[in-house]
């Protein structure tokens, strides 16, 4: 569709070479080229994304016109990969080679004209090609993105990127023409559109306030079009065609004017770089995930904040800029949620940002130049200004250090920002009012921004800024609001959340019938229940979306609540009262509001609200007959022409306190005795009694502090009228001293109970943070006591002050920092933006306080009321009989926490059994006691406990909500399940609890959904014998460590040089159990391919949740490796239906509930599904994956970047799998990995499928998917086994052959070489194990230090001697006093993986004891915790020490030592701690009095010599003893013989004759060798293979 008017032509450098209009691509451009840019050869270059859509039609048009006019011209076309990665030397060279090739016939010459069709990447790079090809040829720009249209295509700047930075190699080369076809924008993706709008806003911000205002007023209309799905027709832009052309032409004219005046960037042209100096630095770190315009938006905000910090820009202009950027969907901080999500939470260190900025082309040597605004539409200088690094660092840093530096004679006048309380009330009243209202001195803060945004979304008013943001014109709609179509996100703005809760009830439905109010994690814990209760009672439909009593809220648009009599509890927050008061005129009946429950909190704020309502035309009558009662008439607010917001009296306490604590003078000129705010009394009621000189008029307050150190404590001060100011008072109280020490230095502050439910628990926060300065505080029920200290006695916290994301905490402690002995670190600097964004600027500009920016790598934002991660109590629920108490005992043992069975606790509390209680009080009485106990438990024991709940706890809705709230706040509610038939059998015989009064299966079916609703994890117990239940099974231990985050699985795998996971390709795990142990050898995790599972009963169908649950349980029981849960869809190369999103989500949620360590999440699924999974992931690590089974993507053309960027948003690990059509693809993949790994720390799995892709599998070092010969088929074409990959790495030299040894004498007949060489061969390792026989430790010194030394086994007589030649000894080897294993460890010094920074350490371990425990457990001896009792050690040599350590580790106690020489045995026991409970048995009489009968014995005496007679008699007595006749048949008695020869020793014969089970010593050799191999290689071998080698079933290698 063409334009009815002539295209707009804009002059640049004296020629009208810029042409702007719709639909000029095609005939218009061809004709213009033929007329004005004539050539014989035109070369059209674009990227692969644009080529098919735009090039063929253009070629056809070109040929037709050329033919019609008889022109002898040709058009060549070429395409390059899209994206920033193409803007490189390599791509430029490829284009030049293509143009010079004879294939062009003839090659391009000096008269060729290049047409650059594309965005900034194409324009910059092709312009540089034109500038250098044949020493410069002509080119034209045809920008296709908004960013390129208004910025990069204009001005002749051409460049490519280099590893050192963006645009560092290039030239000024002006295009002959710039054709801006706005129709390209019709198909521009929304994000790219917003990306370009950043440059439009930038241009208006530096040059034209009128254009900026137009952008502000048109933002909603423009964004509606921008967010419409791009189509090929005109519909998307139809409503904004003229607006869009205006803003583009406006930006183009500004840039053209500046370029014409300063083509080579001598000064004026620098202004176009507003936002770019800092923005480019962020772009250098965050690209390509964050776009250029998005980084410039962040840069504009920071450079505006810098201008404000330097005193050249007012805060109103900053707020206006931020609001404008936000209205166009652009980020204003790199901490914005969308930036963090897209960049995978990438950190941007300040020093790295400064380093990138140091190469900015605008700089003057080492001096950085930045464009500083002085107002909207103008700059501080007509060029970029020199700014010091320390000033930039203050603005960029997340924390700030405040130094004591205030001069004693200082006198200042300080005007704080407008009152937050008055500002928010004024916005609500003006929006609800009729007509325009000019609001002056409005607070520009996070709180007011979210209030403005919410009112706009509900169509409550229109807003327009004036006078650089110092005036806001609000045009109200008279209460005619509409339900918001999107969530109203309020951050941590408590005032906004409470006011808007009532306001939202006034809305009328649109296509949405409700509005949703939500906030950040802290806001979701702040109370709002009393207000909701009052509104609900009065007819409002409000529902909680998460935790009862807090946001999020879903509020039905009902056109107002009913009115009439309303009762409201107002003892928690006066904001509840104000919210109802302000909305009451729009109720359906006049309102009588009664404040019940006692004296209302913060009465001055209620009075403020009624006074302001009167200013807007509604007079509230306070009842003369009923206390705390108000009558509000129906009506419509009438907006005053102008309303001036008084400065915030709470904020004013900070500069006044600075004067008080430092002894200087400060005047606040617009707060006095006539103020609406209670905090205005702070100077008179607090500072004056503390010794300050106070002068207060009706409109101003001046405070002069006493001489330093002379502030006086206040014995008692009731701060209920000014509760927010108590933090300031506490700071002053911390240094208050009684004159001459005549009385207490304690200040007692009361009346502030509501401060516990503000942004944080402020009373506790002040106590904890003042303690860091050495100040002692005590919490009171409604206040705090502070013991003052002398200034010199204050200590400065080394780790700084935690602010809990609370503006008042930060500002209060900045006051204390002004008199500290050294700089004080205030963490979370930015939180002051809530009420005084320019507070730090004020400190440095008015009080001359020295500030220093401090970059914290991981800034802490602790939630003061939340428990530390991993310490929240665990609640176990489920039907009676499933094993809740048993499971709870396992969890308690593993975590070291107490277990409380709530049923047992309830019986103890009431003094009855539960059946007796039900008989006495009925089921309702029992449930009431059960609920009360649950409430107390959650309140009093919220940390470090395990609770087993009664089976029926979920019957009560309130109990269900309590459990849901617990798990949503980070706790664990574990549902224990068991086969329902087994449960029914148990319930038939259990008489300890009341019988069900209904069908048991019916009870289960009723409760089933409640159990799942209340829990966030589930565990399936199995039917076991009673003696098997005392110790947690391995699968439960693994499950618990996973869900509590204690396993650190990912960290362990990342630490390995090569790691693998094996992909199970079996339809039924049960059928593969026999081979699983073999299949997983050498892998670090096992992948359950859910899409390949098929239940035998339903072949060919997708697996049910029940079947998958069973498969998970089988796999957990069979192996100890972490599990990767994968549902591979068909389009990604698997078998799961592509359109079964809901079923896939259910499977993912099952995996998360099952505590799976890793979940493979395909990023091709809808974003809603992806966000749902990630939100509920708990401790599970997400592998965000994308597969290209058909080879449609290329590693070299940027087509993988979009998938990589999306995967970064959702994954803890990124997995990208391409398809190699030739070997070259592997090299391209390696280049991609190098780029990705240099840009992001998120671990990356990147491989190619196919035979040609096998090399990429060998080269991938982290979590490479592998197969195994025992599996039915490979999960992907080209998949290798772990052993094959290790063999490949060995062939490539990546795994170097290691020399391993056995040291000792005599050792020639040892089976160790057979054992280890066979295991090396089986796992694909190139190492060699050999014997080095010697009894002199000096002989092995050179071997230990040799380059190829990989490790060693050590046996007699060198186990002690070798220790002095090692760098470190493990703890077990220290206790045992011997080393049998030497391991080589490599550590990295500064410089990471550089070879010359590696340090080689020899570490000694002892695996003898591990071999002992493995042999005993394999034979059925589970240890003391399993009921095994005591044990015997026979002999007192070195091996006995390993036996003692092993038995103690298994829980056996006491341990009896039997030996020939009693004194030697006593000496041995003395070397172990008393906790080992060692006793020497030397005569038969010692045995007769034993209270603990041993069930395990370990022989450490020579097997080829007779047993000494005395020992023999003791042993015969021990072997013959049994616990009781009844136990004799049940309890296995086990002897482990450590001697290898003969095969049956005298000790074994003796024990066997007494009915003991005997284990030969070669089993221990297998076990200790098994663990040696694991130490050396990180691979857990197959035990049966190791045993076969030791037992002679494997030949010598």
XYZ file of C-alpha atoms in Angstrom, residues 1144-1583:
440
model
C 4.222 -33.327 29.244
C 3.735 -30.737 31.989
C 2.166 -33.367 34.231
C 5.192 -35.607 33.674
C 7.597 -32.760 34.405
C 5.736 -31.973 37.623
C 5.865 -35.630 38.620
C 9.639 -35.532 38.138
C 9.973 -32.428 40.299
C 7.778 -33.932 43.017
C 9.943 -37.056 42.902
C 13.093 -35.071 43.660
C 14.794 -35.837 40.355
C 18.290 -34.342 40.207
C 18.071 -33.210 36.567
C 15.140 -32.477 34.275
C 15.585 -32.102 30.530
C 13.219 -29.296 29.502
C 12.683 -28.708 25.785
C 12.614 -24.975 25.122
C 10.351 -25.488 22.125
C 7.420 -25.778 24.534
C 5.229 -22.684 25.185
C 6.732 -20.134 27.553
C 3.910 -20.583 30.066
C 4.827 -24.243 30.414
C 8.532 -23.437 30.702
C 7.928 -20.826 33.396
C 5.651 -23.183 35.333
C 8.311 -25.884 35.386
C 11.136 -23.534 36.342
C 9.058 -21.901 39.068
C 8.434 -25.265 40.699
C 11.878 -26.792 40.180
C 13.034 -26.654 43.796
C 16.528 -28.148 43.945
C 16.203 -29.954 40.609
C 18.595 -28.659 37.959
C 17.014 -27.824 34.629
C 18.753 -28.924 31.434
C 17.244 -26.530 28.892
C 17.552 -28.369 25.613
C 17.037 -27.917 21.912
C 17.655 -30.559 19.266
C 17.934 -30.136 15.501
C 17.600 -33.712 14.202
C 17.299 -32.642 10.564
C 20.289 -30.300 10.471
C 18.289 -27.157 9.713
C 20.479 -24.937 11.924
C 24.118 -24.015 11.532
C 26.656 -23.327 14.271
C 28.319 -20.642 12.163
C 25.467 -18.437 10.939
C 23.982 -17.340 14.257
C 20.867 -19.492 13.855
C 21.704 -21.389 17.058
C 22.097 -18.159 19.055
C 18.365 -17.586 19.501
C 17.950 -21.095 20.907
C 21.013 -20.729 23.113
C 19.733 -17.421 24.457
C 16.331 -18.884 25.251
C 17.894 -21.914 26.922
C 19.946 -19.605 29.119
C 16.713 -18.088 30.424
C 15.404 -21.391 31.713
C 18.318 -23.728 32.285
C 20.895 -24.398 34.953
C 22.531 -26.318 32.097
C 22.136 -25.702 28.373
C 22.018 -28.639 25.971
C 22.171 -28.013 22.205
C 22.276 -30.910 19.762
C 22.786 -30.349 16.054
C 23.286 -32.680 13.130
C 26.607 -32.928 11.321
C 26.409 -33.382 7.581
C 30.192 -33.300 7.353
C 33.236 -33.099 9.625
C 33.446 -29.315 9.237
C 30.355 -28.962 11.412
C 32.391 -30.139 14.401
C 34.908 -27.324 13.965
C 32.080 -24.809 13.675
C 30.559 -26.262 16.835
C 33.842 -25.831 18.694
C 33.973 -22.155 17.677
C 30.409 -21.712 18.889
C 31.260 -23.335 22.226
C 34.303 -21.126 22.692
C 32.146 -18.070 22.094
C 29.356 -19.274 24.391
C 31.649 -20.331 27.224
C 33.509 -17.026 27.107
C 30.230 -15.158 27.422
C 28.374 -17.262 30.011
C 29.222 -19.474 32.961
C 26.149 -21.672 32.524
C 27.512 -25.144 31.683
C 26.951 -26.167 28.079
C 26.418 -29.547 26.459
C 26.829 -29.056 22.709
C 27.222 -31.949 20.285
C 26.334 -33.067 16.798
C 24.313 -36.142 15.904
C 25.251 -38.449 13.080
C 28.359 -40.428 12.182
C 30.142 -37.227 11.179
C 29.238 -35.761 14.563
C 30.978 -38.421 16.655
C 34.071 -36.258 17.000
C 31.948 -33.594 18.725
C 30.911 -36.159 21.322
C 34.541 -36.897 22.045
C 35.321 -33.186 22.288
C 32.373 -32.401 24.586
C 33.762 -32.630 28.115
C 30.664 -31.987 30.220
C 27.774 -34.460 30.611
C 28.109 -36.084 27.215
C 25.170 -38.396 26.473
C 26.406 -41.949 25.893
C 25.069 -45.391 25.071
C 26.162 -48.885 26.092
C 26.382 -52.157 24.133
C 23.952 -53.811 26.540
C 21.170 -51.356 25.627
C 18.688 -52.283 22.888
C 19.537 -49.267 20.713
C 21.241 -45.887 20.764
C 19.224 -42.834 21.806
C 20.609 -40.774 18.904
C 22.538 -41.444 15.684
C 26.263 -41.373 16.256
C 26.043 -41.942 20.005
C 29.099 -43.600 21.558
C 29.712 -45.395 24.835
C 31.673 -43.763 27.645
C 34.486 -46.265 27.126
C 34.635 -45.454 23.398
C 34.843 -41.742 24.117
C 37.626 -42.265 26.651
C 39.480 -44.352 24.085
C 39.025 -41.548 21.574
C 40.281 -38.979 24.062
C 43.286 -41.177 24.738
C 44.040 -41.413 21.012
C 43.830 -37.615 20.755
C 46.132 -37.215 23.756
C 43.419 -35.551 25.821
C 43.658 -38.396 28.352
C 47.334 -39.115 28.818
C 48.514 -42.607 29.762
C 49.212 -42.843 33.469
C 51.598 -45.193 35.207
C 50.109 -46.819 38.308
C 52.032 -48.978 40.761
C 51.836 -51.402 43.623
C 54.564 -50.596 46.178
C 55.589 -53.113 48.853
C 57.221 -56.468 49.459
C 56.490 -59.312 48.933
C 53.962 -58.570 46.171
C 54.908 -60.659 43.136
C 51.813 -62.863 43.393
C 49.407 -59.956 43.954
C 46.148 -59.925 42.005
C 46.108 -56.090 41.950
C 47.635 -55.733 38.438
C 44.983 -58.051 37.010
C 42.275 -56.106 38.855
C 43.270 -52.599 37.785
C 44.470 -53.295 34.261
C 41.232 -55.094 33.461
C 39.214 -52.165 34.846
C 41.308 -49.669 32.862
C 40.656 -51.639 29.697
C 36.927 -51.996 30.349
C 36.470 -48.248 30.889
C 38.528 -47.154 27.884
C 41.428 -45.692 29.841
C 45.011 -45.941 28.496
C 46.665 -46.427 31.896
C 48.985 -49.234 33.012
C 49.281 -50.766 36.492
C 52.522 -52.549 37.416
C 54.403 -54.000 40.361
C 57.289 -52.122 41.984
C 58.607 -54.451 44.657
C 60.656 -52.851 47.417
C 60.697 -52.532 51.169
C 62.640 -49.250 51.102
C 60.565 -46.086 50.697
C 63.561 -44.211 49.252
C 63.310 -46.395 46.156
C 59.934 -44.957 45.141
C 60.704 -41.239 45.551
C 61.585 -40.681 41.901
C 58.552 -42.652 40.762
C 56.236 -40.538 42.917
C 57.557 -37.334 41.330
C 57.689 -38.583 37.731
C 55.469 -36.854 35.144
C 53.579 -39.971 34.167
C 52.854 -41.109 37.723
C 49.072 -41.600 38.058
C 48.717 -43.205 41.480
C 49.694 -46.184 43.561
C 48.598 -48.946 45.879
C 50.784 -49.292 48.968
C 51.132 -52.416 51.076
C 53.440 -53.686 53.777
C 55.938 -52.577 54.853
C 55.524 -49.078 53.323
C 52.054 -47.997 54.528
C 53.502 -45.769 57.240
C 56.790 -44.810 55.596
C 55.138 -43.405 52.476
C 53.148 -40.844 54.456
C 56.055 -38.432 54.917
C 56.504 -38.226 51.133
C 52.935 -37.049 50.492
C 51.480 -33.540 50.400
C 48.267 -34.341 52.224
C 46.746 -37.214 54.183
C 43.022 -37.907 54.283
C 41.264 -37.904 57.646
C 40.560 -41.638 57.560
C 44.218 -42.418 56.849
C 45.279 -40.157 59.723
C 43.062 -42.001 62.208
C 44.072 -45.424 60.910
C 47.699 -44.344 60.775
C 48.406 -45.894 57.402
C 48.112 -45.107 53.701
C 47.314 -47.801 51.162
C 46.392 -45.514 48.251
C 48.256 -42.584 46.689
C 46.171 -40.259 44.524
C 47.439 -37.462 42.268
C 45.346 -34.296 42.527
C 45.798 -31.195 40.409
C 44.853 -27.775 41.716
C 44.767 -24.494 39.801
C 46.387 -21.293 40.930
C 45.599 -17.809 39.650
C 44.898 -18.010 35.963
C 42.547 -20.988 36.049
C 43.396 -23.815 33.737
C 46.742 -22.534 32.476
C 49.219 -25.372 32.651
C 51.909 -23.306 34.327
C 49.478 -22.478 37.121
C 48.688 -26.110 37.909
C 49.945 -27.581 41.155
C 50.349 -31.333 41.504
C 49.592 -32.813 44.933
C 50.141 -36.343 46.217
C 47.329 -37.298 48.580
C 47.273 -40.377 50.802
C 44.069 -42.319 51.451
C 43.145 -45.560 53.144
C 40.665 -47.798 51.337
C 41.238 -50.887 53.478
C 38.431 -49.868 55.796
C 36.118 -49.195 52.864
C 36.858 -52.672 51.505
C 35.996 -54.077 54.906
C 32.659 -52.300 55.121
C 31.763 -53.246 51.552
C 32.572 -56.911 52.194
C 30.572 -57.000 55.417
C 27.546 -55.266 53.928
C 27.646 -57.491 50.860
C 27.479 -60.490 53.232
C 24.454 -59.054 55.078
C 26.095 -57.344 58.056
C 24.442 -53.933 58.083
C 26.111 -52.423 61.128
C 25.117 -51.245 64.573
C 22.362 -48.969 63.270
C 20.804 -52.014 61.689
C 20.658 -53.927 64.926
C 24.070 -55.587 64.569
C 25.305 -54.671 68.053
C 28.910 -55.197 68.987
C 31.888 -56.613 67.093
C 35.295 -58.260 67.589
C 38.694 -57.341 66.157
C 41.165 -60.221 66.333
C 44.763 -59.022 66.397
C 46.461 -55.726 67.055
C 48.556 -54.874 64.002
C 48.106 -52.185 61.370
C 45.201 -53.967 59.700
C 43.390 -54.019 63.057
C 43.334 -50.230 63.015
C 41.528 -50.228 59.665
C 39.104 -52.834 61.040
C 38.370 -50.685 64.106
C 37.727 -47.630 61.936
C 35.459 -49.608 59.595
C 33.362 -51.150 62.370
C 32.983 -47.815 64.139
C 31.844 -46.176 60.901
C 29.195 -48.891 60.566
C 27.844 -48.137 64.022
C 29.062 -51.199 65.909
C 29.538 -50.630 69.623
C 31.235 -51.684 71.806
C 34.231 -53.077 69.929
C 36.159 -55.929 71.551
C 39.883 -56.436 70.878
C 41.315 -59.936 71.200
C 45.118 -60.395 71.055
C 48.070 -62.208 72.495
C 49.623 -59.287 74.341
C 47.159 -57.441 76.604
C 49.415 -54.399 77.100
C 49.841 -54.062 73.346
C 46.089 -54.274 72.879
C 45.494 -51.618 75.565
C 48.051 -49.360 73.893
C 46.164 -49.782 70.628
C 42.819 -48.823 72.180
C 44.373 -45.754 73.816
C 45.128 -44.267 70.388
C 41.408 -44.054 69.519
C 38.820 -41.663 70.972
C 36.644 -42.889 73.856
C 33.617 -42.663 71.556
C 34.854 -45.836 69.836
C 34.066 -47.818 73.040
C 36.989 -50.229 72.710
C 37.435 -53.083 75.240
C 40.257 -55.623 75.453
C 39.332 -59.309 75.996
C 42.368 -61.344 76.997
C 40.904 -64.216 79.092
C 37.731 -66.277 79.002
C 36.470 -64.581 82.149
C 36.339 -61.286 80.230
C 33.878 -62.905 77.833
C 31.510 -64.371 80.416
C 30.369 -60.985 81.709
C 29.680 -59.368 78.354
C 26.361 -57.514 78.116
C 26.627 -57.090 74.326
C 27.083 -60.236 72.289
C 29.200 -59.606 69.143
C 27.701 -60.477 65.773
C 30.675 -59.549 63.584
C 34.338 -60.437 63.846
C 37.340 -59.380 61.769
C 40.494 -61.454 61.806
C 43.763 -59.567 61.281
C 46.229 -62.260 62.427
C 48.411 -64.313 60.050
C 46.339 -67.042 58.396
C 49.202 -69.454 57.889
C 50.186 -69.725 61.576
C 48.438 -71.468 64.491
C 46.295 -69.356 66.831
C 47.875 -68.793 70.262
C 46.183 -70.973 72.899
C 44.906 -68.172 75.122
C 43.432 -66.344 72.168
C 41.906 -69.582 70.925
C 40.031 -70.172 74.184
C 38.659 -66.612 74.204
C 37.568 -66.885 70.582
C 35.897 -70.275 71.075
C 33.860 -68.779 73.897
C 32.929 -65.752 71.803
C 31.978 -67.788 68.738
C 29.758 -70.110 70.804
C 27.754 -67.318 72.440
C 24.280 -66.246 71.195
C 21.944 -63.500 72.351
C 18.927 -65.665 73.203
C 17.677 -68.941 71.804
C 14.956 -67.001 69.987
C 17.454 -64.604 68.419
C 19.964 -67.264 67.558
C 18.138 -68.337 64.478
C 17.536 -64.787 63.254
C 20.818 -62.995 63.870
C 23.567 -63.708 61.333
C 27.033 -63.999 62.835
C 29.789 -62.997 60.395
C 33.572 -63.389 60.358
C 35.679 -61.472 57.872
C 39.133 -63.020 57.480
C 41.689 -60.480 56.265
C 44.369 -63.099 55.478
C 44.418 -64.233 51.845
C 46.054 -67.624 52.386
C 45.233 -70.374 52.941
C 41.772 -70.270 51.399
C 40.308 -71.570 54.679
C 42.277 -70.422 57.696
C 42.157 -71.883 61.193
C 40.143 -68.865 62.295
C 37.594 -69.421 59.533
C 37.344 -73.099 60.449
C 36.725 -72.254 64.107
C 34.029 -69.675 63.305
C 32.401 -71.891 60.696
C 32.139 -74.778 63.169
C 30.252 -72.402 65.508
C 27.729 -71.520 62.791
C 29.265 -68.220 61.706
C 29.258 -67.060 58.093
C 32.848 -66.570 56.908
C 34.203 -64.164 54.289
C 37.646 -64.767 52.692
C 40.232 -61.985 52.590
C 40.241 -61.730 48.809
C 36.820 -60.093 49.106
C 38.434 -57.215 50.989
C 41.151 -56.983 48.345
C 38.360 -56.591 45.799
C 36.677 -53.923 47.893
C 39.735 -51.833 48.639
C 40.851 -52.077 45.002
C 37.354 -51.082 43.896
C 37.635 -47.865 45.910
C 41.229 -47.259 44.808
C 40.111 -47.297 41.188
C 37.307 -44.868 42.042
C 39.793 -42.503 43.730
C 42.160 -42.549 40.769
C 39.667 -42.231 37.929
C 36.428 -40.850 39.348
C 34.704 -43.901 37.837
C 32.750 -46.387 39.916
C 33.577 -49.747 38.290
C 31.331 -52.794 38.088
C 31.995 -54.719 41.300
